[in-house]
mmCIF file of C-alpha atoms in Angstrom:
data_model
loop_
_atom_site.group_PDB
_atom_site.id
_atom_site.type_symbol
_atom_site.label_atom_id
_atom_site.label_comp_id
_atom_site.label_asym_id
_atom_site.label_seq_id
_atom_site.Cartn_x
_atom_site.Cartn_y
_atom_site.Cartn_z
ATOM 1 C CA GLY F 1 10.333 -3.295 -46.940
ATOM 2 C CA GLN F 2 7.853 -6.267 -45.380
ATOM 3 C CA HIS F 3 11.397 -8.436 -44.679
ATOM 4 C CA ARG F 4 13.558 -5.826 -42.362
ATOM 5 C CA THR F 5 10.317 -5.420 -40.186
ATOM 6 C CA ALA F 6 9.972 -9.393 -39.836
ATOM 7 C CA LEU F 7 13.915 -9.127 -38.705
ATOM 8 C CA VAL F 8 13.034 -6.503 -36.252
ATOM 9 C CA THR F 9 10.265 -8.734 -34.637
ATOM 10 C CA CYS F 10 11.986 -12.043 -34.406
ATOM 11 C CA ALA F 11 14.911 -10.597 -32.327
ATOM 12 C CA THR F 12 12.632 -9.546 -29.620
ATOM 13 C CA MET F 13 10.412 -12.265 -29.707
ATOM 14 C CA PRO F 14 9.156 -13.746 -26.343
ATOM 15 C CA LYS F 15 10.952 -16.900 -25.278
ATOM 16 C CA PRO F 16 9.339 -19.255 -23.749
ATOM 17 C CA LEU F 17 9.508 -19.615 -19.646
ATOM 18 C CA GLU F 18 11.078 -23.571 -19.846
ATOM 19 C CA LYS F 19 12.127 -25.766 -22.661
ATOM 20 C CA ARG F 20 11.236 -29.323 -21.608
ATOM 21 C CA LYS F 21 11.670 -31.717 -24.315
ATOM 22 C CA LYS F 22 7.917 -33.414 -24.842
ATOM 23 C CA ILE F 23 7.510 -37.316 -23.675
ATOM 24 C CA VAL F 24 5.943 -38.838 -26.750
ATOM 25 C CA LYS F 25 5.418 -42.727 -25.566
ATOM 26 C CA ARG F 26 3.992 -44.115 -28.361
ATOM 27 C CA PRO F 27 4.410 -42.693 -31.749
ATOM 28 C CA ASN F 28 1.632 -44.578 -33.507
ATOM 29 C CA LYS F 29 -1.380 -43.355 -33.282
ATOM 30 C CA VAL F 30 -3.583 -46.780 -32.102
ATOM 31 C CA LYS F 31 -6.213 -47.148 -35.882
ATOM 32 C CA ARG F 32 -9.678 -48.515 -34.806
ATOM 33 C CA HIS F 33 -10.146 -52.107 -35.957
ATOM 34 C CA GLN F 34 -11.117 -52.734 -39.795
ATOM 35 C CA SER F 35 -10.631 -49.580 -41.071
ATOM 36 C CA ASP F 36 -7.698 -50.890 -43.060
ATOM 37 C CA ILE F 37 -10.316 -52.923 -44.657
ATOM 38 C CA PHE F 38 -13.298 -50.718 -45.141
ATOM 39 C CA LYS F 39 -13.192 -47.830 -46.523
ATOM 40 C CA ARG F 40 -16.321 -46.126 -44.618
ATOM 41 C CA VAL F 41 -14.856 -46.912 -41.427
ATOM 42 C CA LYS F 42 -12.173 -44.249 -40.691
ATOM 43 C CA GLU F 43 -8.925 -44.567 -38.682
ATOM 44 C CA SER F 44 -10.180 -42.919 -35.900
ATOM 45 C CA TRP F 45 -9.850 -44.662 -32.915
ATOM 46 C CA ARG F 46 -13.535 -46.060 -31.851
ATOM 47 C CA LYS F 47 -13.833 -48.773 -28.796
ATOM 48 C CA PRO F 48 -14.946 -52.301 -30.109
ATOM 49 C CA ARG F 49 -18.162 -52.759 -28.104
ATOM 50 C CA GLY F 50 -18.981 -56.220 -30.069
ATOM 51 C CA ILE F 51 -19.721 -59.312 -27.225
ATOM 52 C CA ASP F 52 -17.879 -61.749 -29.862
ATOM 53 C CA SER F 53 -14.795 -58.752 -30.769
ATOM 54 C CA ARG F 54 -11.510 -61.001 -30.507
ATOM 55 C CA VAL F 55 -9.851 -57.193 -30.374
ATOM 56 C CA ARG F 56 -12.030 -56.229 -27.044
ATOM 57 C CA ARG F 57 -11.434 -60.026 -25.611
ATOM 58 C CA GLU F 58 -7.690 -58.640 -26.751
ATOM 59 C CA PHE F 59 -6.753 -62.069 -28.375
ATOM 60 C CA LYS F 60 -3.234 -62.526 -29.579
ATOM 61 C CA GLY F 61 -1.932 -61.409 -32.857
ATOM 62 C CA ASN F 62 -5.116 -58.680 -32.778
ATOM 63 C CA ILE F 63 -4.092 -54.260 -32.641
ATOM 64 C CA ALA F 64 -3.804 -53.515 -29.271
ATOM 65 C CA LEU F 65 -6.185 -51.695 -27.086
ATOM 66 C CA PRO F 66 -4.595 -48.300 -25.746
ATOM 67 C CA THR F 67 -4.236 -47.978 -22.120
ATOM 68 C CA ILE F 68 -3.463 -45.489 -19.713
ATOM 69 C CA GLY F 69 0.177 -45.442 -20.084
ATOM 70 C CA SER F 70 0.353 -44.335 -23.729
ATOM 71 C CA GLY F 71 -0.970 -41.301 -22.497
ATOM 72 C CA THR F 72 1.380 -38.322 -22.574
ATOM 73 C CA ASP F 73 3.038 -36.480 -19.706
ATOM 74 C CA LYS F 74 0.192 -34.327 -18.004
ATOM 75 C CA LYS F 75 3.492 -31.240 -17.928
ATOM 76 C CA THR F 76 4.037 -31.035 -21.681
ATOM 77 C CA ARG F 77 0.090 -32.263 -22.729
ATOM 78 C CA HIS F 78 -1.191 -29.846 -25.430
ATOM 79 C CA ARG F 79 2.553 -27.797 -26.057
ATOM 80 C CA MET F 80 3.766 -26.557 -29.072
ATOM 81 C CA PRO F 81 7.222 -28.094 -30.238
ATOM 82 C CA ASN F 82 8.744 -23.607 -29.663
ATOM 83 C CA GLY F 83 7.719 -24.713 -26.067
ATOM 84 C CA PHE F 84 4.203 -22.367 -26.362
ATOM 85 C CA TYR F 85 0.633 -23.057 -25.538
ATOM 86 C CA ARG F 86 -1.710 -22.086 -27.886
ATOM 87 C CA PHE F 87 -4.638 -19.575 -27.386
ATOM 88 C CA VAL F 88 -7.046 -18.800 -29.960
ATOM 89 C CA VAL F 89 -7.523 -14.935 -29.678
ATOM 90 C CA SER F 90 -10.780 -13.502 -32.027
ATOM 91 C CA ASN F 91 -10.166 -9.696 -30.582
ATOM 92 C CA MET F 92 -7.991 -6.752 -28.718
ATOM 93 C CA GLN F 93 -9.714 -8.056 -24.914
ATOM 94 C CA ASP F 94 -8.324 -11.376 -25.736
ATOM 95 C CA LEU F 95 -5.329 -10.611 -26.546
ATOM 96 C CA GLU F 96 -4.951 -8.010 -23.249
ATOM 97 C CA LEU F 97 -5.686 -11.314 -20.965
ATOM 98 C CA LEU F 98 -2.177 -12.632 -22.752
ATOM 99 C CA MET F 99 0.013 -9.593 -20.887
ATOM 100 C CA MET F 100 1.249 -11.569 -18.102
ATOM 101 C CA GLN F 101 1.363 -14.761 -19.615
ATOM 102 C CA ASN F 102 3.532 -14.224 -22.655
ATOM 103 C CA ARG F 103 5.992 -16.230 -21.534
ATOM 104 C CA LYS F 104 3.676 -19.529 -21.767
ATOM 105 C CA PHE F 105 0.984 -18.842 -23.899
ATOM 106 C CA ALA F 106 1.158 -17.322 -27.513
ATOM 107 C CA ALA F 107 -1.538 -15.896 -28.956
ATOM 108 C CA GLU F 108 -3.098 -17.411 -32.425
ATOM 109 C CA ILE F 109 -5.615 -15.362 -34.687
ATOM 110 C CA ALA F 110 -9.059 -17.536 -35.369
ATOM 111 C CA HIS F 111 -9.545 -18.132 -39.282
ATOM 112 C CA ASN F 112 -12.558 -15.845 -38.996
ATOM 113 C CA VAL F 113 -10.601 -12.502 -38.164
ATOM 114 C CA SER F 114 -10.071 -10.147 -41.189
ATOM 115 C CA ALA F 115 -7.237 -8.827 -42.875
ATOM 116 C CA ARG F 116 -7.962 -5.298 -41.185
ATOM 117 C CA LYS F 117 -8.453 -6.642 -37.433
ATOM 118 C CA ARG F 118 -6.103 -9.200 -37.763
ATOM 119 C CA LYS F 119 -3.127 -6.219 -38.460
ATOM 120 C CA ASP F 120 -4.384 -4.667 -35.498
ATOM 121 C CA ILE F 121 -3.386 -7.537 -33.106
ATOM 122 C CA VAL F 122 -0.439 -8.717 -34.390
ATOM 123 C CA GLN F 123 0.399 -4.171 -33.424
ATOM 124 C CA ARG F 124 -0.960 -4.579 -30.291
ATOM 125 C CA ALA F 125 0.936 -8.080 -29.963
ATOM 126 C CA ALA F 126 4.369 -6.997 -30.513
ATOM 127 C CA GLU F 127 3.598 -4.014 -28.611
ATOM 128 C CA LEU F 128 2.723 -6.415 -25.278
ATOM 129 C CA ASN F 129 5.734 -8.512 -26.640
ATOM 130 C CA ILE F 130 3.363 -11.316 -27.037
ATOM 131 C CA LYS F 131 4.358 -14.408 -29.751
ATOM 132 C CA VAL F 132 1.882 -14.898 -32.133
ATOM 133 C CA THR F 133 1.799 -18.025 -34.122
ATOM 134 C CA ASN F 134 0.115 -17.036 -37.580
ATOM 135 C CA ALA F 135 1.333 -13.118 -37.622
ATOM 136 C CA GLU F 136 1.700 -13.545 -41.412
ATOM 137 C CA ALA F 137 -1.413 -14.747 -42.359
ATOM 138 C CA ARG F 138 -3.426 -12.529 -44.494
ATOM 139 C CA LEU F 139 -0.614 -10.350 -45.233
ATOM 140 C CA ARG F 140 -0.953 -8.438 -48.946
ATOM 141 C CA ALA F 141 1.520 -7.751 -50.632
ATOM 142 C CA GLU F 142 1.188 -3.918 -51.572
ATOM 143 C CA GLU F 143 2.264 -2.860 -47.953
ATOM 144 C CA ASN F 144 6.396 -3.101 -49.259
ATOM 145 C CA GLU F 145 6.109 0.919 -50.310
#
């Protein structure tokens, strides 16, 4: 059945090379000035550039500007919680690139890959011992004979 194959592949999945804990210095995201007041002003950060802006001039009691120290550690930046880095794969050739890097990168099948090609990529990834983050996506229920 479908569940049995999932258990077999999980047992032989590659382990990440180093499982260093990701250090997040600033857990809360910096919100854009006045994004809580106006609906048209989105929360994504934009630097205030006004000549009289009290946020830009860093007056007391205003939101803090992001500093260079609030960035994440360069060694663990873009790393997923499971210890791998994400690599988007669209075809078999992209998958072959990860052959020697299977302990560092995990393949993620692109959103525009069809279910038939997806099945081939997942099968080839199992042969090459490459972890696929979204291997279960677009699987049919009729496969459990």
